[in-house]
Amino acid sequence: MEHTRRPTLIEYVLSQQKAHPGATGEFSILLTQIALAGKIISRELKQAGLAGSLGLSGETNIFGEEVKKLDQFANQIFVRTLEGSSMVCIMSSEEMSEPAEFECDQVGAKYVVVIDPLDGSSNTDVNGNLGSIFAIYPKISKGPRGSEEDLLQPAANIAAAGYIVYGPGTVFVYAADGCVSGFTLDIGYGEFMLSHPDVKIPHKGRYYSVNESYYSKWDRPTQMFVDYLRGTDSGGAKPHSSRYSGSLTADFHRIMLEGGVYLYPGEIKDGKKTSGKLRLLYEAAPLAYVVYQAGGLASTGSHRILEMKPTDLHQRVPLIIGSAEDVIVAEELNRKRGL
Ligand code: AFP
């Protein structure tokens, strides 16, 4: 009897690389280096309660947020692993106030990476789901060194993007060349094995993910959209079911597989609409690229995330992301209410 087995991540990436005759293999190595960082973080999370790595680090980041020990650990692992790849000239992280530049010579590092090293850190100490989010851009600036110009590119320039979900299992999902594929970590092999080939998000969804405790602070179109999702104002359409885990990555993964919409809107403060909490570079743009490759959409309500040109490394943006039909309903409500 012939024993077949699933391809590993590197085998799959190399097989995809055949579609690019000029490819040098650097991109494949970089992708597997990011997966390596995910394996190391996954292992640490699974034993964090025993290893003393739960709780606060005692430090506060430039946004005044208290930093968890695991936030720091995950960020350090990504910095070291990306530097070790010698494929990256500059990287930026949600956990770092300034980008990190890596030694690179004339020919070397032609990639730029942005990451949210540990998404959902309010879940770390309660064994909740967590994630990491990444995007890889080509280097566009002249000269050997990377610059802020390389980091502030529109998501449409992304070469590949993805996320890692740390839940009951650890799943690595990446999008490139119009295809989204998922790999589950086989802890026996220590390898990510293909488990979700060619993911396509359902056109219309079953779930919605939003922190409804902010309802009173939202503008009218946002409230009307959530009323529609709840079925209280959907003209009899079957309501979506609410799921909110505290981790965008975990909620997004459910929506990618089963359809629906995640939103983190801005709030009305002093008559003005804020930009919400999520970061354009580290959260919204990478996931917008992934959902778009899978047939979904990502919007601020009035602008498509993929077309946005970032102006600041830590810029925040309202986000509505998921099944195309659901996102379009939200945009329609915004358009109708003239916002
Ligand atoms: P943290 O990583 O700071 O916990 O933020 C997680 C997150 O960016 C996203 O993953 C969650 O969906 C959202 O924020 C949770 O924010 P609220 O606690 O305001 O709902």
XYZ file of N, CA and C in Angstrom, residues 110-312:
609
model
N 16.126 41.898 0.068
C 15.241 42.687 -0.798
C 13.805 42.661 -0.294
N 13.649 42.239 0.967
C 12.291 42.219 1.504
C 12.151 43.103 2.738
N 10.907 43.484 2.981
C 10.501 44.339 4.096
C 9.371 43.603 4.804
N 9.406 43.526 6.135
C 8.365 42.784 6.849
C 7.731 43.658 7.925
N 6.391 43.579 8.027
C 5.677 44.229 9.120
C 4.928 43.146 9.891
N 4.888 43.279 11.235
C 4.252 42.235 12.037
C 3.491 42.777 13.236
N 2.440 42.059 13.596
C 1.833 42.167 14.917
C 2.232 40.861 15.586
N 3.276 40.879 16.433
C 3.850 39.616 16.918
C 2.904 38.783 17.779
N 2.061 39.442 18.588
C 1.119 38.690 19.408
C -0.180 39.480 19.520
N -1.153 39.022 18.756
C -2.441 39.711 18.691
C -3.423 39.085 19.676
N -4.103 39.930 20.472
C -5.060 39.414 21.441
C -4.430 39.207 22.803
N -3.444 40.077 23.125
C -2.689 39.814 24.358
C -3.526 39.915 25.617
N -4.757 40.403 25.517
C -5.608 40.364 26.723
C -6.021 38.922 27.014
N -5.711 38.008 26.105
C -6.047 36.578 26.286
C -4.896 35.751 26.850
N -3.687 36.341 26.948
C -2.518 35.526 27.294
C -2.673 34.805 28.627
N -3.177 35.502 29.646
C -3.181 34.927 30.996
C -4.419 34.091 31.279
N -5.322 34.003 30.279
C -6.548 33.216 30.503
C -6.653 32.069 29.483
N -5.483 31.703 28.916
C -5.440 30.577 27.974
C -6.408 30.743 26.801
N -6.596 32.010 26.376
C -7.480 32.268 25.229
C -6.704 32.216 23.914
N -7.444 32.285 22.827
C -6.799 32.243 21.508
C -5.958 33.495 21.254
N -4.856 33.292 20.538
C -3.946 34.396 20.219
C -3.530 34.269 18.759
N -2.802 35.275 18.275
C -2.359 35.184 16.893
C -1.135 36.035 16.619
N -0.549 35.828 15.452
C 0.498 36.708 14.918
C 0.057 37.065 13.502
N 0.341 38.285 13.074
C -0.055 38.752 11.741
C 1.184 39.306 11.045
N 1.354 39.013 9.740
C 2.550 39.501 9.038
C 2.242 39.869 7.602
N 3.064 40.728 7.042
C 3.031 41.033 5.620
C 4.455 41.246 5.124
N 4.704 40.766 3.896
C 6.016 40.888 3.254
C 5.857 41.812 2.042
N 6.678 42.859 1.992
C 6.657 43.794 0.862
C 7.993 43.727 0.141
N 8.017 44.061 -1.161
C 9.320 44.186 -1.829
C 9.987 45.496 -1.393
N 11.292 45.501 -1.376
C 12.009 46.743 -1.071
C 11.901 47.653 -2.298
N 11.468 48.925 -2.106
C 11.318 49.818 -3.263
C 12.334 50.957 -3.246
N 12.910 51.237 -2.080
C 13.839 52.370 -1.991
C 15.171 52.015 -2.646
N 15.874 53.026 -3.130
C 17.181 52.818 -3.779
C 18.236 52.586 -2.696
N 19.385 51.987 -3.117
C 20.470 51.817 -2.137
C 20.249 50.563 -1.302
N 21.305 50.146 -0.606
C 21.245 48.878 0.117
C 20.330 48.918 1.345
N 20.219 50.098 1.963
C 19.509 50.131 3.247
C 18.011 50.295 3.052
N 17.244 49.758 3.979
C 15.791 49.936 3.954
C 15.441 51.279 4.559
N 14.224 51.767 4.275
C 13.806 53.073 4.817
C 12.317 53.058 5.120
N 11.842 54.171 5.720
C 10.419 54.251 6.055
C 9.570 54.177 4.781
N 10.142 54.644 3.676
C 9.429 54.576 2.390
C 9.038 53.125 2.071
N 9.913 52.197 2.423
C 9.642 50.773 2.162
C 8.519 50.246 3.052
N 8.374 50.860 4.242
C 7.367 50.372 5.194
C 5.991 50.972 4.934
N 5.968 52.186 4.388
C 4.679 52.870 4.204
C 4.130 52.658 2.793
N 4.073 51.385 2.369
C 3.546 51.079 1.037
C 2.062 50.675 1.150
N 1.258 50.922 0.115
C -0.131 50.457 0.159
C -0.184 48.929 0.152
N -1.223 48.368 0.752
C -1.335 46.900 0.858
C -1.354 46.249 -0.516
N -1.724 46.987 -1.523
C -1.753 46.422 -2.889
C -0.353 45.987 -3.330
N 0.701 46.533 -2.686
C 2.088 46.169 -3.048
C 2.580 44.902 -2.344
N 1.762 44.348 -1.459
C 2.194 43.195 -0.665
C 2.581 42.019 -1.567
N 3.699 41.321 -1.240
C 4.119 40.125 -1.981
C 3.458 38.887 -1.372
N 3.299 38.907 -0.055
C 2.604 37.828 0.645
C 2.236 38.325 2.034
N 1.154 37.776 2.578
C 0.736 38.156 3.925
C 0.027 36.973 4.557
N -0.098 37.016 5.878
C -0.778 35.914 6.533
C -0.881 36.088 8.020
N -1.268 35.005 8.665
C -1.396 35.043 10.121
C -1.171 33.650 10.674
N -0.924 33.583 11.973
C -0.769 32.312 12.683
C -1.765 32.355 13.843
N -2.596 31.338 13.946
C -3.535 31.273 15.072
C -3.003 30.286 16.097
N -2.903 30.736 17.343
C -2.484 29.860 18.445
C -3.749 29.521 19.224
N -4.333 28.368 18.917
C -5.555 27.948 19.597
C -5.364 26.511 20.030
N -6.407 25.709 20.027
C -6.233 24.261 20.342
C -5.125 23.663 19.475
N -5.088 24.073 18.216
C -3.976 23.728 17.311
C -3.296 25.029 16.916
N -2.176 24.919 16.244
C -1.507 26.108 15.705
C -1.609 26.040 14.185
N -2.197 27.085 13.598
C -2.439 27.073 12.151
C -1.759 28.281 11.512
N -1.007 28.021 10.452
C -0.285 29.057 9.702
C -1.017 29.244 8.379
N -1.469 30.466 8.102
C -2.206 30.726 6.863
C -1.486 31.833 6.105
N -1.210 31.599 4.806
C -0.604 32.692 4.042
C -1.270 32.837 2.685
N -1.200 34.064 2.159
C -1.774 34.392 0.861
C -0.678 34.936 -0.032
N -0.638 34.435 -1.268
C 0.300 34.937 -2.269
C -0.217 34.497 -3.636
N 0.017 35.289 -4.655
C -0.359 34.907 -6.031
C -1.802 34.442 -6.148
N -2.718 35.140 -5.477
C -4.138 34.830 -5.667
C -4.599 33.575 -4.969
N -3.777 33.035 -4.082
C -4.153 31.788 -3.412
C -3.906 31.893 -1.908
N -4.828 31.366 -1.108
C -4.707 31.360 0.353
C -4.662 29.904 0.810
N -3.619 29.552 1.587
C -3.480 28.161 2.021
C -3.179 28.112 3.507
N -3.716 27.074 4.181
C -3.511 26.920 5.626
C -2.782 25.633 5.957
N -1.934 25.709 6.985
C -1.097 24.583 7.401
C -1.219 24.416 8.908
N -1.438 23.193 9.341
C -1.564 22.923 10.779
C -0.268 22.321 11.301
N 0.175 22.802 12.481
C 1.440 22.316 13.050
C 1.259 20.900 13.580
N 2.030 19.971 12.999
C 2.056 18.596 13.508
C 3.153 18.575 14.563
N 2.750 18.530 15.852
C 3.779 18.677 16.896
C 4.728 17.484 16.905
N 4.274 16.351 16.378
C 5.181 15.189 16.302
C 6.307 15.465 15.319
N 5.931 15.896 14.114
C 6.936 16.197 13.077
C 7.611 17.542 13.348
N 6.911 18.427 14.072
C 7.436 19.792 14.224
C 7.340 20.556 12.911
N 6.414 20.126 12.069
C 6.263 20.726 10.735
C 4.833 21.223 10.531
N 4.695 22.324 9.805
C 3.363 22.750 9.366
C 2.991 21.907 8.142
N 1.860 21.209 8.209
C 1.400 20.331 7.130
C 0.150 20.948 6.489
N 0.042 20.825 5.159
C -1.091 21.427 4.437
C -2.416 20.847 4.953
N -3.268 21.722 5.485
C -4.564 21.260 6.024
C -5.740 22.012 5.394
N -5.485 23.199 4.867
C -6.563 24.013 4.260
C -6.100 24.555 2.908
N -6.131 23.718 1.852
C -5.696 24.193 0.528
C -6.716 25.162 -0.084
N -6.203 26.203 -0.775
C -7.027 27.098 -1.562
C -8.310 27.561 -0.853
N -8.134 28.290 0.250
C -9.265 28.775 1.055
C -10.032 29.861 0.295
N -11.360 29.698 0.208
C -12.224 30.716 -0.390
C -13.266 31.099 0.664
N -13.363 32.390 0.986
C -14.312 32.810 2.028
C -15.728 32.801 1.465
N -16.720 32.284 2.215
C -18.101 32.327 1.717
C -18.527 33.760 1.401
N -19.327 33.917 0.352
C -19.707 35.255 -0.098
C -20.561 35.991 0.935
N -21.346 35.225 1.646
C -22.199 35.807 2.698
C -21.957 34.999 3.969
N -22.036 35.670 5.116
C -21.567 34.994 6.307
C -22.614 34.548 7.295
N -22.117 33.820 8.337
C -22.961 33.309 9.432
C -22.637 34.017 10.735
N -21.417 34.584 10.806
C -20.972 35.119 12.103
C -20.627 36.598 12.016
N -20.753 37.265 13.161
C -20.202 38.612 13.233
C -19.420 38.757 14.529
N -18.326 39.501 14.460
C -17.420 39.697 15.602
C -17.222 41.184 15.813
N -17.717 41.705 16.929
C -17.550 43.113 17.289
C -17.756 43.236 18.793
N -17.079 44.202 19.401
C -17.273 44.439 20.835
C -18.497 45.343 20.991
N -19.654 44.728 21.240
C -20.928 45.477 21.258
C -21.045 46.413 22.450
N -20.129 46.323 23.385
C -20.226 47.229 24.554
C -19.966 48.670 24.139
N -19.444 48.870 22.915
C -19.174 50.240 22.440
C -20.334 50.791 21.604
N -21.441 50.035 21.511
C -22.543 50.382 20.591
C -22.943 51.862 20.698
N -23.089 52.345 21.914
C -23.595 53.725 22.096
C -22.607 54.767 21.588
N -21.358 54.360 21.378
C -20.329 55.332 20.953
C -20.168 55.360 19.423
N -20.909 54.485 18.718
C -20.737 54.396 17.264
C -21.629 55.391 16.527
N -21.278 55.683 15.257
C -22.156 56.534 14.453
C -23.362 55.716 13.993
N -24.359 56.366 13.448
C -25.628 55.697 13.111
C -25.454 54.582 12.086
N -24.665 54.813 10.991
C -24.517 53.711 10.028
C -23.937 52.450 10.664
N -22.987 52.618 11.581
C -22.391 51.444 12.235
C -23.433 50.740 13.098
N -24.206 51.524 13.845
C -25.262 50.923 14.680
C -26.263 50.188 13.787
N -26.627 50.810 12.646
C -27.603 50.169 11.739
C -27.024 48.882 11.166
N -25.700 48.875 10.892
C -25.083 47.662 10.343
C -25.135 46.534 11.370
N -24.814 46.854 12.630
C -24.843 45.803 13.664
C -26.293 45.370 13.931
N -27.228 46.286 13.825
C -28.649 45.891 13.936
C -29.003 44.908 12.820
N -28.497 45.189 11.613
C -28.734 44.283 10.476
C -28.142 42.903 10.768
N -26.908 42.878 11.299
C -26.245 41.598 11.582
C -26.993 40.814 12.666
N -27.521 41.567 13.638
C -28.247 40.913 14.734
C -29.613 40.421 14.274
N -30.060 40.975 13.118
C -31.368 40.576 12.617
C -32.479 41.473 13.155
N -32.107 42.515 13.941
C -33.164 43.404 14.464
C -33.585 44.394 13.392
N -32.748 44.554 12.354
C -33.137 45.493 11.285
C -32.647 44.923 9.960
N -33.032 43.663 9.693
C -32.484 43.034 8.469
C -33.611 42.628 7.533
N -34.793 43.241 7.768
C -35.892 42.923 6.838
C -36.154 41.426 6.794
N -36.020 40.768 7.974
C -36.372 39.350 8.059
C -35.239 38.413 7.671
N -34.098 38.982 7.217
C -32.972 38.089 6.868
C -32.502 37.377 8.136
N -32.030 36.118 7.977
C -31.596 35.313 9.131
C -30.433 36.033 9.815
N -30.522 36.252 11.111
C -29.444 36.991 11.785
C -28.135 36.220 11.751
N -27.039 36.955 11.808
C -25.727 36.339 12.003
C -25.609 35.968 13.471
N -24.690 35.058 13.785
C -24.468 34.677 15.186
C -23.226 35.387 15.701
N -23.281 35.865 16.940
C -22.172 36.674 17.472
C -21.056 35.792 18.046
N -19.828 36.124 17.664
C -18.632 35.453 18.192
C -17.563 36.522 18.354
N -17.055 36.773 19.580
C -16.004 37.776 19.762
C -15.008 37.243 20.775
N -13.789 36.952 20.319
C -12.843 36.226 21.191
C -11.827 37.135 21.870
N -11.725 38.407 21.401
C -10.683 39.263 21.956
C -9.410 39.172 21.131
N -9.419 38.268 20.131
C -8.283 38.184 19.201
C -8.808 38.301 17.771
N -8.451 39.415 17.107
C -8.839 39.615 15.703
C -8.452 38.396 14.873
N -7.233 37.870 15.076
C -6.731 36.755 14.266
C -7.640 35.539 14.387
N -8.019 35.195 15.623
C -8.882 34.011 15.833
C -10.264 34.248 15.230
N -10.832 35.442 15.432
C -12.154 35.738 14.859
C -12.079 35.745 13.333
N -10.990 36.309 12.796
C -10.831 36.385 11.339
C -10.709 34.983 10.734
N -9.985 34.099 11.436
C -9.810 32.725 10.918
C -11.169 32.022 10.795
N -12.023 32.198 11.814
C -13.375 31.611 11.754
C -14.124 32.173 10.546
N -14.030 33.470 10.355
C -14.761 34.130 9.269
C -14.222 33.689 7.905
N -12.908 33.468 7.819
C -12.331 32.986 6.546
C -12.907 31.621 6.188
N -13.113 30.778 7.187
C -13.540 29.396 6.921
C -15.065 29.268 6.845
N -15.779 30.108 7.644
C -17.233 29.893 7.732
C -18.048 31.111 7.296
N -17.337 32.213 6.970
C -18.035 33.389 6.469
C -18.535 34.275 7.589
N -18.667 35.569 7.246
C -19.148 36.524 8.229
C -18.320 37.782 8.177
N -18.393 38.565 9.258
C -17.698 39.850 9.242
C -17.184 40.198 10.640
N -15.962 40.746 10.652
C -15.382 41.272 11.891
C -15.346 42.776 11.717
N -15.694 43.537 12.760
C -15.530 44.983 12.661
C -15.030 45.580 13.970
N -14.158 46.563 13.805
C -13.701 47.393 14.926
C -13.852 48.829 14.469
N -15.043 49.427 14.720
C -15.326 50.769 14.175
C -14.645 51.875 14.967
N -14.678 53.058 14.380
C -14.270 54.241 15.119
C -15.420 54.659 16.025
N -15.141 55.591 16.932
C -16.196 56.064 17.846
C -16.412 57.548 17.607
N -17.607 58.012 17.978
C -17.878 59.452 17.885
C -17.397 60.096 19.177
N -16.393 60.971 19.055
C -15.865 61.701 20.223
C -15.902 63.179 19.876
N -16.495 63.994 20.696
C -16.620 65.449 20.431
C -17.108 65.690 19.010
N -18.135 64.883 18.615
C -18.757 65.121 17.310
C -17.928 64.612 16.133
N -16.738 64.125 16.429
C -15.879 63.617 15.330
C -15.751 62.097 15.433
N -15.529 61.434 14.275
C -15.383 59.973 14.288
C -13.905 59.628 14.426
N -13.541 58.827 15.422
C -12.129 58.444 15.607
C -11.765 57.338 14.614
N -10.503 56.942 14.609
C -10.038 55.884 13.689
C -10.032 54.520 14.339
N -10.626 54.391 15.524
C -10.684 53.080 16.160
C -9.364 52.705 16.812
N -9.154 51.408 16.985
C -7.989 50.900 17.745
C -6.966 50.196 16.867
N -7.414 49.539 15.796
C -6.525 48.640 15.052
C -5.526 49.398 14.194
N -4.344 48.810 14.023
C -3.264 49.417 13.245
C -3.390 49.056 11.771
N -3.285 50.045 10.894
C -3.383 49.798 9.452
C -2.267 48.863 8.982
N -1.017 49.170 9.374
C 0.147 48.447 8.837
C 0.224 47.003 9.330
N -0.052 46.785 10.656
C 0.235 45.482 11.271
C -0.984 44.563 11.328
N -2.177 45.126 11.241
C -3.402 44.311 11.374
C -4.299 44.430 10.129
N -4.775 45.642 9.821
C -5.778 45.799 8.763
C -5.242 45.458 7.370
N -4.071 46.003 7.007
C -3.547 45.817 5.645
C -3.190 44.345 5.356
N -2.431 43.659 6.248
C -2.114 42.257 5.937
C -3.374 41.393 5.781
N -4.362 41.570 6.686
C -5.567 40.737 6.617
C -6.445 41.141 5.437
N -6.386 42.433 5.043
C -7.135 42.870 3.855
C -6.594 42.149 2.618
N -5.267 42.004 2.569
C -4.637 41.301 1.436
C -5.080 39.834 1.426
N -5.088 39.204 2.608
C -5.473 37.786 2.696
C -6.929 37.601 2.275
N -7.837 38.435 2.853
C -9.258 38.228 2.574
C -9.565 38.499 1.100
N -8.844 39.453 0.517
C -9.082 39.785 -0.896
C -8.706 38.600 -1.788
N -7.575 37.922 -1.467
C -7.153 36.762 -2.267
C -8.157 35.617 -2.134
N -8.926 35.630 -1.060
C -9.895 34.544 -0.815
C -11.307 34.916 -1.273
N -11.429 36.127 -1.879
C -12.726 36.515 -2.421
C -13.559 37.389 -1.506
N -12.942 37.892 -0.426
C -13.663 38.756 0.505
C -13.264 40.212 0.335
N -13.682 41.058 1.284
C -13.383 42.492 1.212
C -12.985 43.030 2.576
N -12.266 44.182 2.564
C -11.900 44.876 3.799
C -12.056 46.369 3.555
N -12.736 47.053 4.482
C -13.089 48.454 4.253
C -13.051 49.241 5.558
N -12.958 50.582 5.428
C -13.120 51.432 6.607
C -14.594 51.807 6.749
N -15.374 51.408 5.741
C -16.780 51.824 5.652
C -16.933 52.763 4.469
N -15.833 53.548 4.229
C -15.891 54.454 3.071
C -14.708 54.252 2.132
N -13.650 53.599 2.596
C -12.487 53.333 1.729
C -12.056 51.871 1.825
N -11.642 51.300 0.697
C -11.099 49.937 0.707
C -9.683 49.975 1.264
N -9.409 49.086 2.219
C -8.114 49.068 2.921
C -6.956 48.852 1.938
N -7.156 47.979 0.928
C -6.063 47.645 0.000
C -5.532 48.884 -0.724
N -6.418 49.881 -0.923
C -5.996 51.069 -1.690
C -5.392 52.159 -0.806
N -5.436 51.954 0.509
C -4.979 53.027 1.403
C -3.454 53.119 1.435
N -2.924 54.332 1.382
C -1.466 54.545 1.470
C -1.168 54.982 2.903
N -0.485 54.158 3.698
C -0.218 54.533 5.096
C 0.594 55.824 5.170
N 0.308 56.634 6.198
C 1.053 57.891 6.376
C 1.930 57.840 7.627
N 1.666 56.849 8.480
C 2.419 56.743 9.743
C 2.543 55.268 10.138
